Short mmCIF file of C-alpha atoms in Angstrom, two decimals:
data_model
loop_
_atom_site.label_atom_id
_atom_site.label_comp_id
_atom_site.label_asym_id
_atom_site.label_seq_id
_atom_site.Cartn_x
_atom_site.Cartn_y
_atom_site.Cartn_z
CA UNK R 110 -35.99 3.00 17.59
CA UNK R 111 -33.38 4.57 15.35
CA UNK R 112 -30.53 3.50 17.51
CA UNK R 113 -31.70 -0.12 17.23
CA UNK R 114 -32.24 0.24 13.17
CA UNK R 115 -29.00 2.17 12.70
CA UNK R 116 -27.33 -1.65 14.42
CA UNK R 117 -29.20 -3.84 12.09
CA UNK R 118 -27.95 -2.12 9.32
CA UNK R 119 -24.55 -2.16 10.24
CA UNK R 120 -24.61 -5.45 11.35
CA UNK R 121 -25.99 -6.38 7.87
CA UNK R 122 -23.33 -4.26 6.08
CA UNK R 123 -21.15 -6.39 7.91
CA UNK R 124 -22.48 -9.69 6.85
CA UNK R 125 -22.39 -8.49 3.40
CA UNK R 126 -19.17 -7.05 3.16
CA UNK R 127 -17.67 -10.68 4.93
CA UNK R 128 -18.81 -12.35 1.76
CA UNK R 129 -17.35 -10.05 -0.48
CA UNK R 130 -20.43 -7.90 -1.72
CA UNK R 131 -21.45 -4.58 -1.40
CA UNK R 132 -22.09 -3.55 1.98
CA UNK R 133 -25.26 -1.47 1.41
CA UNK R 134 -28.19 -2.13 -1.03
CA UNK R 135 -27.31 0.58 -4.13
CA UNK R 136 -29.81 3.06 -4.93
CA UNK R 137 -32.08 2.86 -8.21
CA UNK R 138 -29.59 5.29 -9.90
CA UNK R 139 -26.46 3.38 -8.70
CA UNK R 140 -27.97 -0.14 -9.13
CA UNK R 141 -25.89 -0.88 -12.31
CA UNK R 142 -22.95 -0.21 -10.55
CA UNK R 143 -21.11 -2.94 -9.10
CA UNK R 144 -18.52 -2.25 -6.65
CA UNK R 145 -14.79 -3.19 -6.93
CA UNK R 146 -13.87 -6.12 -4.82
CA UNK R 147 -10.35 -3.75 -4.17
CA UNK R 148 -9.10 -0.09 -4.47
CA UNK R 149 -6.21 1.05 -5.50
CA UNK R 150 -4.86 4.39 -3.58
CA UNK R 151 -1.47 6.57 -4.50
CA UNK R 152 -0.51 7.59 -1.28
CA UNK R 153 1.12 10.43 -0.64
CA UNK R 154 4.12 11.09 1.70
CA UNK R 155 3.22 12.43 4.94
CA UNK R 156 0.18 10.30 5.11
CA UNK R 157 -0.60 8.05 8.02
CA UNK R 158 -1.90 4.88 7.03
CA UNK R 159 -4.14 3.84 10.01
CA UNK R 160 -8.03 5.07 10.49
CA UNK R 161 -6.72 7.14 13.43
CA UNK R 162 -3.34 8.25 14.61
CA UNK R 163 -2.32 9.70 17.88
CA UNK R 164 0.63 12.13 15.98
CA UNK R 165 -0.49 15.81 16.61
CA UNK R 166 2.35 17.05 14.28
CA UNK R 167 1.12 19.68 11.31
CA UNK R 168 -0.02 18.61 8.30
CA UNK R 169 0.05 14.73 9.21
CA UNK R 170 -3.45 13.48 7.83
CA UNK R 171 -4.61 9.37 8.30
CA UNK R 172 -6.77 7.80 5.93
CA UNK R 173 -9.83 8.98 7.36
CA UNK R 174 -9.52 12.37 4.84
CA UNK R 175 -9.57 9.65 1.96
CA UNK R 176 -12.82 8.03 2.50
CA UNK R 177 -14.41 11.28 3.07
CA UNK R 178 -12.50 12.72 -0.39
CA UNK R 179 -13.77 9.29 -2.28
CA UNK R 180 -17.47 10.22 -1.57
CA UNK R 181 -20.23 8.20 -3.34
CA UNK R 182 -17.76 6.96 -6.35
CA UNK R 183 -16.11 4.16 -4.19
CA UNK R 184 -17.52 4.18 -0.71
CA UNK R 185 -14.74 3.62 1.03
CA UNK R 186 -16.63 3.47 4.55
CA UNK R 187 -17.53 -0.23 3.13
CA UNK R 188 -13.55 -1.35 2.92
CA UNK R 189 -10.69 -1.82 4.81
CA UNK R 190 -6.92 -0.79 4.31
CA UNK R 191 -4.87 -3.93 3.54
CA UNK R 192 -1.78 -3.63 5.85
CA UNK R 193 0.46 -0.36 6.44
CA UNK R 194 3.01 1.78 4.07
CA UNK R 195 5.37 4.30 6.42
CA UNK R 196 4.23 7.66 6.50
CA UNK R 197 7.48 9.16 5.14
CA UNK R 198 6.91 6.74 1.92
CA UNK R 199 4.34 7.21 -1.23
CA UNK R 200 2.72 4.74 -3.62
CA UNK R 201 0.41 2.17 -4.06
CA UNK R 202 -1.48 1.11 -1.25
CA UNK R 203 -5.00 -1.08 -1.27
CA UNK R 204 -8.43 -1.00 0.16
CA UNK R 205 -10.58 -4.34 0.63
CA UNK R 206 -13.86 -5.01 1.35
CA UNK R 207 -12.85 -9.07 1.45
CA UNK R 208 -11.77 -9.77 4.38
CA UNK R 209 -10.45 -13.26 2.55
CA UNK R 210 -8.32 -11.56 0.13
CA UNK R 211 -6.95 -9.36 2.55
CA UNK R 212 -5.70 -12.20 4.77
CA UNK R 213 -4.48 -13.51 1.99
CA UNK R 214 -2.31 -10.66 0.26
CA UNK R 215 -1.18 -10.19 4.39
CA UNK R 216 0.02 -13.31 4.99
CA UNK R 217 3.64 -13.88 3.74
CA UNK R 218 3.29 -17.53 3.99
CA UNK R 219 1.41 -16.60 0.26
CA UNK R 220 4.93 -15.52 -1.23
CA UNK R 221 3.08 -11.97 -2.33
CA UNK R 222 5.80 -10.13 -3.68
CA UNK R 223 6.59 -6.16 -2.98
CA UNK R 224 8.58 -4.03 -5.05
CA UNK R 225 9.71 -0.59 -4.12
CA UNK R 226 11.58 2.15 -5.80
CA UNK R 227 14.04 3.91 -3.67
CA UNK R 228 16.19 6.98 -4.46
CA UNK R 229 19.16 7.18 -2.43
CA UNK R 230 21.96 9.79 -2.67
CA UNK R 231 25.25 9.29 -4.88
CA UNK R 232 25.57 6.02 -6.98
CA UNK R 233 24.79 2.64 -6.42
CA UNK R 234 27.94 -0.53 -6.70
CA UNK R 235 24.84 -2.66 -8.23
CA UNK R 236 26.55 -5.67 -7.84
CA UNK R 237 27.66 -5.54 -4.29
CA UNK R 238 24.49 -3.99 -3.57
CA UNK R 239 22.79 -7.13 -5.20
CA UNK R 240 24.94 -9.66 -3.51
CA UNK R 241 24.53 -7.82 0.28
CA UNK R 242 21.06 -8.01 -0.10
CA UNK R 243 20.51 -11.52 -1.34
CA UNK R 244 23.06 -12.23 1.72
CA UNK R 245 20.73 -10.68 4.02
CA UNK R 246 20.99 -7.69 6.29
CA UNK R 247 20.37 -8.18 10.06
CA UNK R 248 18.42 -5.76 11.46
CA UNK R 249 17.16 -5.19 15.22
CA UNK R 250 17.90 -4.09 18.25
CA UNK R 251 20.44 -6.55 20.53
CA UNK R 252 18.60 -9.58 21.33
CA UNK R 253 16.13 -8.99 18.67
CA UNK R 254 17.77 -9.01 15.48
CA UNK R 255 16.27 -10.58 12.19
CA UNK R 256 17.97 -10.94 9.08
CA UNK R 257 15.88 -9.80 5.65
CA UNK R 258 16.80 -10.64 2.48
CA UNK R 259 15.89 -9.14 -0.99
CA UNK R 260 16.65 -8.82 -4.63
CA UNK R 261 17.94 -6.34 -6.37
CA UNK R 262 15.93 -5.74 -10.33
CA UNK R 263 17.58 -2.64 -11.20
CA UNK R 264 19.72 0.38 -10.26
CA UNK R 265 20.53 3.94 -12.25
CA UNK R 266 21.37 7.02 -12.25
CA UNK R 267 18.21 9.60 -11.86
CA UNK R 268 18.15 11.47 -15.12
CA UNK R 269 17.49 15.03 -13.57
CA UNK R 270 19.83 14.88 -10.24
CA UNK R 271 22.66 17.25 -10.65
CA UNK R 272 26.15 17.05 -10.93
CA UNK R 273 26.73 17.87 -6.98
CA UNK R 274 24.08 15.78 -5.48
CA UNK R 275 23.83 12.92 -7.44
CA UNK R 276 20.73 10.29 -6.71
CA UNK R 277 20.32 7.15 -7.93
CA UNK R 278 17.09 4.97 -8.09
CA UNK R 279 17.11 1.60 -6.74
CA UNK R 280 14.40 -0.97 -8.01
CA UNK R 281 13.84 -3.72 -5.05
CA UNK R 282 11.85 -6.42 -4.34
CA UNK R 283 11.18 -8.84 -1.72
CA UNK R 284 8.70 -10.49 0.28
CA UNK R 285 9.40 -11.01 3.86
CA UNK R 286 10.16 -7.63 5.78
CA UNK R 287 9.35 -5.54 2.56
CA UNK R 288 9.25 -2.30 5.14
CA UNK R 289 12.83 -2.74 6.07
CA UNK R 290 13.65 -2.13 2.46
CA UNK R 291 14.77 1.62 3.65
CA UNK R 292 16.84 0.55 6.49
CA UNK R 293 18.54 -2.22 4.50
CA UNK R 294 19.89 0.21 2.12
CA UNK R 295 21.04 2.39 5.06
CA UNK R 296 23.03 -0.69 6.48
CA UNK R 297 24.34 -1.00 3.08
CA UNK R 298 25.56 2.51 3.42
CA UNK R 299 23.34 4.48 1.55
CA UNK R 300 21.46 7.56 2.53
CA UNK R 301 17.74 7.29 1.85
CA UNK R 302 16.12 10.23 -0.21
CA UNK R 303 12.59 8.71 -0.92
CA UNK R 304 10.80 5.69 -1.08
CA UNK R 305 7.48 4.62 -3.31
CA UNK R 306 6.12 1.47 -3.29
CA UNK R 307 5.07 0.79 -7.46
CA UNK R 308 3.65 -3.33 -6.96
CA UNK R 309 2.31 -5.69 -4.78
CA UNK R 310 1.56 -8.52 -6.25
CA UNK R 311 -0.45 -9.02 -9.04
CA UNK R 312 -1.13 -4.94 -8.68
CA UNK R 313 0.67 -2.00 -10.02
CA UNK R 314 0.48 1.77 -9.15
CA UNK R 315 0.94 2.13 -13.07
CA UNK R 316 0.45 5.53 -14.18
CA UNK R 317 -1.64 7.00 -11.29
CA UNK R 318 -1.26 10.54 -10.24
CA UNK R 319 -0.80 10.76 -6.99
CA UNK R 320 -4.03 11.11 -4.18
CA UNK R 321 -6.05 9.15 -6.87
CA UNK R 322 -8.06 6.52 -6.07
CA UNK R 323 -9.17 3.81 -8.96
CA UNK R 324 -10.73 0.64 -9.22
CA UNK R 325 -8.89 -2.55 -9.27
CA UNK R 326 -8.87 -3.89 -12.81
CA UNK R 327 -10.83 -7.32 -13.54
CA UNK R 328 -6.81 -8.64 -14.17
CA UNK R 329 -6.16 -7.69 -10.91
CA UNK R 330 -9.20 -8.69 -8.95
CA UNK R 331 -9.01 -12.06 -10.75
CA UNK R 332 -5.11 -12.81 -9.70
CA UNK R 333 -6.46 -11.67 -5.78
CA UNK R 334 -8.96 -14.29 -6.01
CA UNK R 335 -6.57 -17.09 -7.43
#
């Protein structure tokens, strides 16, 4: 019956999709396409990152309205998001349809590093800022605290920010606890205006417009399978 077809299919999607190909047989016109192995996705703030979320505020959309806006070009109902970026933030965030890689790029035993950009109000003391972070900054409730560490690449003035609320953009990277990054800067004492995450790893957001989608470039795909 249907309902029994409808399970072998998925259940070969499945199979396919574990061993890194295309989850569904392509159709004459789209046979010469090959599907990327990742996605590349310029989230948007107010975005929740997770298939379904239990927040009824307005306007707070989960990824579910991407696959449905990436239609037939990238199929997104064949991937998987790789990990989580806070719904307050914007930038690059991936799809997978390896479940290998994704382990991989999720596992910080791998040393994948994440940089962010981070505006905060006023200006930044670089080098104390660059010391207290490479110091560490505990974080945690009592009982629970872990200290996080990160570097500091670079810090300046934002070009446009006016006289009487001056921002600066701070350029930080790190690989364990890469989203405390916002709450290390507030321990530093600096008020957070925005956060976008621009790299992870051997991936850039580059000069995406944001909501876009695009394939992973053959540079990319080959430093995710290294």
């Amino acid at each position: 019956n249907s309902k029994d077809a409808a399970m072998m299919l998925l259940e070969k999607r499945q199979r396919s999709i574990e061993k890194g190909e295309a989850g569904l047989r392509p159709t004459m016109k789209r046979r010469d396409y090959r599907l990327p192995l990742l996605v590349k996705y310029y989230k948007p703030k107010g975005l929740v990152t997770s298939m379904r979320h239990l927040n009824k505020k307005k306007g707070m959309e989960d990824l579910r309205s991407v696959v449905s806006f990436a239609g037939d070009e990238f199929e997104l109902d064949l991937y998987h998001p790789i990990g989580q970026l806070a719904a307050d933030a914007s930038g690059l965030f991936l799809w997978s349809r390896s479940g290998l890689i994704t382990r991989q790029l999720e596992d910080v035993r791998r040393g994948v590093v994440t940089v962010m950009e981070v505006e905060v109000w006023g200006t930044v003391n670089t080098p104390v800022l660059q010391e207290a972070l490479a110091r560490g900054v505990t974080l945690g409730v009592t009982g629970f605290e872990k200290t996080y560490s990160a570097r500091v690449q670079e810090a300046y003035l934002v070009p446009d920010s006016p006289l009487q609320e001056l921002r600066s953009r701070v350029i930080v990277c790190c690989v364990d606890g890469r989203a405390k990054i916002p709450a290390m800067l507030e321990r530093c004492g600096y008020k957070v205006a925005a956060v976008k995450r621009v790299q992870v790893g051997g991936f850039s957001l580059g000069d995406m417009r944001e909501g876009q989608l695009k394939a992973a470039s053959p540079q990319e795909e080959a430093w995710a399978c290294q």
